[in-house]
Coordinates of C-alpha atoms in Angstrom, one line a residue:
X1 CA -44.0 21.6 -13.0
X2 CA -43.9 17.9 -11.9
X3 CA -43.9 16.7 -8.3
X4 CA -40.1 16.2 -8.1
X5 CA -39.5 19.8 -9.5
X6 CA -42.0 21.2 -7.0
X7 CA -40.3 19.5 -4.1
X8 CA -36.9 20.9 -5.1
X9 CA -38.3 24.4 -5.6
X10 CA -39.8 24.2 -2.1
X11 CA -36.5 23.0 -0.6
X12 CA -34.6 25.7 -2.3
X13 CA -36.9 28.3 -0.9
X14 CA -36.9 26.7 2.5
X15 CA -33.2 26.4 2.9
X16 CA -32.7 30.0 1.7
X17 CA -34.8 31.4 4.5
X18 CA -32.1 31.3 7.1
X19 CA -29.2 32.6 5.0
X20 CA -29.2 35.9 6.9
X21 CA -29.3 34.4 10.3
X22 CA -26.4 35.2 12.6
X23 CA -25.2 33.4 15.7
X24 CA -25.3 36.6 17.8
X25 CA -27.7 34.8 20.2
X26 CA -25.1 32.1 21.1
X27 CA -23.0 32.5 24.3
X28 CA -19.3 33.3 23.9
X29 CA -16.8 30.5 24.4
X30 CA -14.7 30.1 27.6
X31 CA -11.0 29.5 28.1
X32 CA -9.6 26.7 30.3
X33 CA -6.1 26.0 31.6
X34 CA -6.1 22.6 33.3
X35 CA -3.3 20.7 34.9
X36 CA -2.9 17.2 36.4
X37 CA -0.8 18.6 39.3
X38 CA -2.5 19.1 42.6
X39 CA -0.4 22.4 42.7
X40 CA -0.8 23.5 39.1
X41 CA 0.9 26.9 39.3
X42 CA -0.3 30.4 38.2
X43 CA -3.1 30.5 35.7
X44 CA -4.0 26.8 35.8
X45 CA -6.7 24.9 37.6
X46 CA -6.1 21.4 39.0
X47 CA -8.0 18.4 37.6
X48 CA -7.5 16.5 40.9
X49 CA -10.8 15.7 42.4
X50 CA -12.9 17.3 39.6
X51 CA -15.7 15.8 37.6
X52 CA -17.5 17.4 34.7
X53 CA -21.0 17.0 36.1
X54 CA -20.1 19.0 39.3
X55 CA -17.6 21.6 38.0
X56 CA -18.4 22.2 34.3
X57 CA -15.0 20.9 33.5
X58 CA -13.2 17.7 34.4
X59 CA -13.3 13.9 33.7
X60 CA -16.4 12.5 32.1
X61 CA -18.2 9.4 30.7
X62 CA -16.4 6.9 32.9
X63 CA -13.7 6.3 35.5
X64 CA -11.1 9.1 36.0
X65 CA -7.5 8.4 35.3
X66 CA -4.8 8.3 38.0
X67 CA -4.0 11.9 38.7
X68 CA -0.6 13.1 40.1
X69 CA 2.1 15.7 39.4
X70 CA 3.5 13.1 36.9
X71 CA 0.4 13.2 34.7
X72 CA -3.2 12.0 34.2
X73 CA -2.7 8.4 33.2
X74 CA -4.8 5.3 32.7
X75 CA -4.6 1.9 31.1
X76 CA -7.9 2.3 29.3
X77 CA -9.5 5.2 27.4
X78 CA -10.6 8.2 29.5
X79 CA -12.5 11.4 28.8
X80 CA -12.1 15.1 29.7
X81 CA -14.9 17.5 29.0
X82 CA -15.3 21.3 29.3
X83 CA -18.5 23.3 29.0
X84 CA -18.5 25.2 25.7
X85 CA -21.1 26.6 23.3
X86 CA -21.0 26.2 19.6
X87 CA -17.8 27.3 17.9
X88 CA -14.2 26.6 17.1
X89 CA -11.7 26.0 19.9
X90 CA -7.9 25.8 20.0
X91 CA -6.8 22.8 22.1
X92 CA -3.3 22.4 23.3
X93 CA -2.3 19.1 24.9
X94 CA 0.9 18.3 26.6
X95 CA 1.2 14.5 26.3
X96 CA 3.5 12.3 28.4
X97 CA 4.2 11.2 31.9
X98 CA 7.1 12.2 34.2
X99 CA 7.6 8.7 35.5
X100 CA 6.4 6.2 32.9
X101 CA 6.5 5.6 29.2
X102 CA 3.2 6.2 27.4
X103 CA 1.5 5.9 24.0
X104 CA -1.3 8.4 23.6
X105 CA -3.8 9.2 20.8
X106 CA -6.3 12.0 21.1
X107 CA -9.9 12.1 19.8
X108 CA -12.5 14.7 20.1
X109 CA -16.3 14.7 20.4
X110 CA -17.7 11.5 18.7
X111 CA -14.4 9.7 17.9
X112 CA -12.9 12.5 15.8
X113 CA -9.2 11.7 15.4
X114 CA -7.0 14.7 16.3
X115 CA -3.6 13.2 17.3
X116 CA -2.2 10.0 15.9
X117 CA -0.7 7.6 18.6
X118 CA 2.4 9.3 20.0
X119 CA 5.0 7.5 22.0
X120 CA 6.8 9.2 24.9
X121 CA 9.5 8.0 27.3
X122 CA 9.5 8.6 31.0
X123 CA 10.0 12.3 31.6
X124 CA 9.4 13.2 27.9
X125 CA 6.6 15.6 27.1
X126 CA 5.3 16.5 23.6
X127 CA 2.9 19.4 22.9
X128 CA 0.2 19.1 20.1
X129 CA -2.2 21.9 19.0
X130 CA -5.4 21.3 17.1
X131 CA -8.9 22.9 16.5
X132 CA -12.1 21.3 17.6
X133 CA -15.5 22.3 16.2
X134 CA -18.4 22.1 18.6
X135 CA -22.1 22.4 17.7
X136 CA -25.6 22.3 19.1
X137 CA -28.8 21.4 17.2
X138 CA -30.0 25.0 17.3
X139 CA -30.2 27.0 14.1
X140 CA -32.0 29.9 15.8
X141 CA -33.2 30.0 19.4
X142 CA -36.5 28.4 18.1
X143 CA -35.3 26.3 15.2
X144 CA -33.4 23.0 15.4
X145 CA -32.0 20.3 13.1
X146 CA -34.4 17.3 12.8
X147 CA -32.3 14.6 14.4
X148 CA -32.7 10.9 14.3
X149 CA -33.2 8.9 17.5
X150 CA -29.6 7.6 17.2
X151 CA -28.3 11.2 17.5
X152 CA -29.9 11.9 20.8
X153 CA -27.1 11.9 23.4
X154 CA -24.4 12.1 20.6
X155 CA -21.3 13.9 21.8
X156 CA -21.4 15.9 18.5
X157 CA -24.6 17.6 19.5
X158 CA -24.1 18.5 23.2
X159 CA -23.1 21.7 25.0
X160 CA -19.5 20.7 25.8
X161 CA -16.2 19.9 24.2
X162 CA -15.0 16.3 24.9
X163 CA -11.5 14.9 24.5
X164 CA -10.8 11.1 24.5
X165 CA -7.3 10.0 25.5
X166 CA -6.6 6.4 24.5
X167 CA -3.6 4.2 23.9
X168 CA -1.1 2.1 25.8
X169 CA -0.8 3.8 29.2
X170 CA -2.3 7.0 27.7
X171 CA -1.2 10.1 29.6
X172 CA -1.2 13.9 29.5
X173 CA 0.1 16.6 31.8
X174 CA -1.8 19.8 30.8
X175 CA -4.7 20.8 28.5
X176 CA -5.7 24.3 27.5
X177 CA -8.9 25.2 25.5
X178 CA -9.6 28.7 24.1
X179 CA -12.0 30.1 21.4
X180 CA -10.4 30.7 18.1
X181 CA -11.4 32.2 14.7
X182 CA -10.2 30.1 11.8
X183 CA -11.6 28.9 8.5
X184 CA -14.0 25.9 8.8
X185 CA -14.3 22.9 6.5
X186 CA -18.0 21.8 6.6
X187 CA -18.7 18.2 5.5
X188 CA -22.1 17.4 4.1
X189 CA -22.7 13.7 3.5
X190 CA -23.9 10.3 4.7
X191 CA -22.7 7.4 6.9
X192 CA -19.4 7.1 4.9
X193 CA -18.5 10.6 6.0
X194 CA -20.1 11.0 9.4
X195 CA -18.4 10.9 12.9
X196 CA -19.4 7.3 13.6
X197 CA -20.1 7.1 17.3
X198 CA -19.1 3.5 18.0
X199 CA -16.4 1.1 16.9
X200 CA -15.8 -0.8 14.7
X201 CA -17.6 1.7 12.4
X202 CA -15.7 4.6 11.1
X203 CA -15.8 7.1 8.2
X204 CA -13.3 9.4 6.5
X205 CA -14.8 12.6 7.8
X206 CA -13.8 11.7 11.4
X207 CA -10.2 10.9 10.3
X208 CA -9.7 14.2 8.4
X209 CA -8.9 16.6 11.4
X210 CA -5.7 14.7 12.2
X211 CA -4.2 15.8 8.9
X212 CA -4.6 19.5 9.5
X213 CA -2.8 22.0 11.7
X214 CA -4.3 24.5 14.1
X215 CA -5.1 27.0 11.3
X216 CA -8.3 25.3 10.2
X217 CA -11.3 23.5 11.7
X218 CA -13.3 20.5 10.4
X219 CA -17.1 20.6 11.1
X220 CA -18.5 17.2 10.3
X221 CA -22.2 17.8 9.6
X222 CA -22.7 14.5 7.8
X223 CA -25.2 11.9 9.1
X224 CA -26.0 8.3 8.5
X225 CA -28.8 7.7 6.0
X226 CA -28.8 11.1 4.4
X227 CA -29.5 11.9 0.8
X228 CA -28.7 15.2 -0.8
X229 CA -32.5 16.0 -0.5
X230 CA -33.0 14.8 3.2
X231 CA -30.0 16.9 4.2
X232 CA -32.1 19.9 3.2
X233 CA -35.5 18.8 4.5
X234 CA -34.0 17.9 8.0
X235 CA -32.6 21.4 8.1
X236 CA -29.0 20.2 8.2
X237 CA -28.1 22.5 5.3
X238 CA -29.7 25.4 7.1
X239 CA -27.6 24.5 10.1
X240 CA -24.4 24.8 8.0
X241 CA -25.5 28.0 6.4
X242 CA -26.3 29.6 9.8
X243 CA -22.7 29.5 10.8
X244 CA -20.8 29.5 7.5
X245 CA -18.7 32.6 6.7
X246 CA -16.5 33.9 3.9
X247 CA -13.4 31.8 3.5
X248 CA -15.0 28.6 4.8
X249 CA -15.4 25.4 2.7
X250 CA -18.3 23.1 2.0
X251 CA -17.4 19.5 1.0
X252 CA -20.4 17.7 -0.5
X253 CA -20.6 13.9 -0.9
X254 CA -23.9 12.1 -1.5
X255 CA -25.0 9.1 -3.6
X256 CA -25.1 5.9 -1.5
X257 CA -28.6 6.5 -0.3
X258 CA -29.8 8.7 -3.1
X259 CA -29.7 5.8 -5.6
X260 CA -31.7 3.4 -3.5
X261 CA -35.3 2.7 -4.6
X262 CA -38.1 3.8 -2.3
X263 CA -39.1 7.0 -0.5
X264 CA -35.5 8.3 -0.3
X265 CA -34.7 7.9 -4.0
X266 CA -33.3 11.0 -5.6
X267 CA -33.4 10.9 -9.5
X268 CA -30.3 12.2 -11.3
X269 CA -31.9 15.4 -12.5
X270 CA -33.0 16.4 -9.0
X271 CA -29.6 15.3 -7.7
X272 CA -27.8 17.6 -10.1
X273 CA -30.2 20.5 -9.3
X274 CA -29.6 20.1 -5.6
X275 CA -25.9 20.0 -6.1
X276 CA -26.1 23.4 -7.9
X277 CA -28.2 24.7 -5.0
X278 CA -25.6 23.7 -2.4
X279 CA -22.9 25.3 -4.6
X280 CA -24.9 28.5 -5.0
X281 CA -25.6 28.8 -1.2
X282 CA -21.9 28.3 -0.4
X283 CA -20.8 30.9 -2.9
X284 CA -23.4 33.3 -1.6
X285 CA -21.6 33.1 1.8
X286 CA -18.2 33.7 0.2
X287 CA -17.3 30.1 0.9
X288 CA -15.7 27.5 -1.3
X289 CA -17.8 24.5 -2.5
X290 CA -15.9 21.3 -3.2
X291 CA -17.6 18.2 -4.7
X292 CA -16.5 14.7 -3.6
X293 CA -17.7 11.7 -5.6
X294 CA -18.8 8.8 -3.4
X295 CA -16.3 6.0 -2.8
X296 CA -17.0 2.5 -4.2
X297 CA -18.6 -0.3 -2.3
X298 CA -16.8 -3.6 -1.7
X299 CA -17.8 -5.3 -5.0
X300 CA -15.2 -7.2 -7.0
X301 CA -15.7 -9.1 -10.3
X302 CA -13.9 -12.4 -10.9
X303 CA -10.9 -10.5 -12.4
X304 CA -10.3 -8.6 -9.2
X305 CA -11.7 -5.4 -10.5
X306 CA -14.1 -3.1 -8.6
X307 CA -17.7 -3.1 -9.9
X308 CA -19.4 0.3 -10.1
X309 CA -22.5 0.0 -7.9
X310 CA -23.4 3.8 -7.7
X311 CA -24.9 4.1 -11.2
X312 CA -24.6 7.4 -12.9
X313 CA -24.3 9.5 -9.7
X314 CA -20.5 9.9 -9.7
X315 CA -20.6 10.9 -13.4
X316 CA -23.4 13.4 -12.7
X317 CA -21.3 15.0 -10.0
X318 CA -18.4 15.3 -12.4
X319 CA -20.6 17.0 -14.9
X320 CA -21.9 19.5 -12.4
X321 CA -18.3 20.2 -11.2
X322 CA -17.2 21.0 -14.8
X323 CA -20.3 23.1 -15.5
X324 CA -20.1 25.1 -12.3
X325 CA -16.3 25.3 -12.2
X326 CA -16.1 23.7 -8.8
X327 CA -13.1 21.7 -7.5
X328 CA -13.7 17.9 -7.6
X329 CA -12.1 15.3 -5.5
X330 CA -12.9 12.1 -7.4
X331 CA -13.0 9.7 -4.4
X332 CA -15.0 7.2 -6.6
X333 CA -12.0 6.8 -9.0
X334 CA -9.4 7.0 -6.2
X335 CA -11.2 4.3 -4.2
X336 CA -11.4 2.0 -7.2
X337 CA -7.6 2.3 -7.6
X338 CA -7.1 1.8 -3.8
X339 CA -9.3 -1.3 -3.4
X340 CA -7.9 -2.9 -6.5
X341 CA -4.4 -2.3 -5.2
X342 CA -5.4 -3.9 -1.9
X343 CA -7.0 -6.8 -3.6
X344 CA -10.3 -8.7 -2.6
X345 CA -8.9 -10.2 0.6
X346 CA -7.0 -7.2 2.0
X347 CA -9.9 -4.9 1.2
X348 CA -12.0 -6.9 3.6
X349 CA -9.9 -5.3 6.4
X350 CA -11.0 -1.9 5.3
X351 CA -14.7 -2.7 5.5
X352 CA -16.6 -3.9 8.6
X353 CA -16.2 -7.7 8.2
X354 CA -15.9 -9.6 11.5
X355 CA -16.9 -13.0 12.8
X356 CA -19.8 -13.4 15.1
X357 CA -19.2 -12.4 18.8
X358 CA -16.2 -10.2 18.0
X359 CA -18.0 -7.4 19.8
X360 CA -20.6 -7.4 22.6
X361 CA -24.2 -8.2 21.5
X362 CA -23.1 -9.3 18.1
X363 CA -24.3 -12.9 17.6
X364 CA -24.1 -12.8 13.8
X365 CA -21.1 -12.1 11.6
X366 CA -20.7 -8.6 10.3
X367 CA -20.3 -8.5 6.5
X368 CA -20.9 -4.8 5.5
X369 CA -19.8 -3.8 2.1
X370 CA -20.5 -0.1 2.5
X371 CA -19.1 0.9 5.9
X372 CA -15.5 1.1 7.0
X373 CA -13.2 0.2 9.8
X374 CA -10.8 2.8 11.1
X375 CA -8.2 1.5 8.8
X376 CA -10.4 1.8 5.7
X377 CA -11.6 5.3 6.8
X378 CA -8.0 6.4 7.3
X379 CA -7.0 5.3 3.8
X380 CA -10.0 7.2 2.3
X381 CA -9.2 10.3 4.3
X382 CA -5.7 10.2 2.9
X383 CA -7.3 10.1 -0.6
X384 CA -9.3 13.2 0.3
X385 CA -6.2 15.0 1.6
X386 CA -4.3 14.1 -1.6
X387 CA -7.3 15.4 -3.6
X388 CA -7.0 18.7 -1.7
X389 CA -3.4 18.9 -2.7
X390 CA -4.0 18.0 -6.4
X391 CA -6.8 20.6 -6.6
X392 CA -4.4 23.2 -5.2
X393 CA -7.1 24.3 -2.7
X394 CA -5.9 27.1 -0.4
X395 CA -6.3 24.8 2.7
X396 CA -3.5 22.6 1.3
X397 CA -1.1 24.9 3.1
X398 CA -2.7 23.9 6.4
X399 CA -2.0 20.2 6.0
X400 CA 0.2 19.2 8.9
X401 CA 4.0 19.3 8.2
X402 CA 5.3 15.8 7.5
X403 CA 2.1 14.4 6.1
X404 CA 3.4 12.5 3.0
X405 CA 1.9 12.4 -0.4
X406 CA -0.6 9.5 -0.8
X407 CA -0.9 7.3 -3.9
X408 CA -4.0 5.1 -3.9
X409 CA -2.2 2.6 -6.0
X410 CA 0.2 2.0 -3.1
X411 CA -2.1 1.7 0.0
X412 CA -0.7 1.4 3.5
X413 CA -0.6 -2.2 4.6
X414 CA -3.0 -3.1 7.4
X415 CA -0.1 -4.1 9.7
X416 CA 0.9 -0.4 10.1
X417 CA -2.5 0.8 11.4
X418 CA -2.3 0.8 15.2
X419 CA -5.1 3.1 16.4
X420 CA -6.1 2.0 19.9
X421 CA -9.6 0.5 20.4
X422 CA -12.5 2.6 21.7
X423 CA -14.6 1.7 24.7
X424 CA -17.9 2.2 23.0
X425 CA -18.7 -0.5 20.5
X426 CA -21.8 -1.7 18.6
X427 CA -22.6 -4.6 16.2
X428 CA -25.5 -2.6 14.8
X429 CA -25.2 -1.3 11.2
X430 CA -25.4 2.5 10.9
X431 CA -28.8 3.8 9.9
X432 CA -29.4 3.5 6.1
X433 CA -32.4 4.3 3.9

């Protein structure tokens, strides 16, 4: 047995040790019924004068909005947190303001998009329901995920559920949070999938929840810099397996870091072997594995055609999908069609390309050909949703009513993308290997 094979064998044994672990040690979730009114009525608690640090629920991470019977309203993004353990939670938000027009988008945890920008007139209120997945680093009371320094303090890893309200005069009237038992879509991947913590960076995994109704949850376990092998050695796969149940899904997308020379390099045979391992573990839980080929980088030839920069990794994943009879979402092929339809100049808007000093502490231009803006991440998420439909996955029935079919050959123009900006920004490239 060579060194590579021995390593894989050790990882397979290591990641199988916690398959029988249950989450019985975790605390049960709580329910909250919160209102902006100082006199909220039966069963609701007022948000007036509350802060998360003092009460375990309330406004968090910055200035509180204006709070009145008309609604909780601000001209800049604001945050509401409630203390919760790991799990899935049904969130119901009543958006709008009794006295003023508003445009409100809702995100959860680390910039996970839950509600697209929604316009309301004075006195108009609209209710939206969605499921938020929360997690902690713990696999067992004594075992944790090996996190990178950038993950310390990340809203995806704490012991609370955080909502961000953003938009032009963003406003809500009521919020309820309650534990819920629904199927979970687990995402295993790298920086092109992860919940990017700060703008202008974004990834398709953090856009995906907005396309689903309240019958399914998205648990984005992806992390920047991961390979299919490091995801195992850092116990991230163990983390997924510790909470995965029958009927859940495991979406798997790796290649961007696996192909890079150096310590993190994963040769094709090992890559395929580990894909089979992920598939086997998911199936052992009664869950549904789904393979997702990695999207292309920004690399055009003089004829305006995308150049394949991921070597044989997409082809290797296609082979494993056929051999293992696993659904495949060919995001590599779809992104080629998408970017070529956009053309070299318009595709720049999908990637993080900005002049110097566009953002604080950014003295040099950003010209990143791997990572995406919110616009690019949204277009890729639409490709994934379309792949779910075309593969006839059972969760296709849980795509929100009114979400249209998406054709990568006909991308949305940049002019229609109006997601409000986030308050937390960074000019630093996400961690890579």
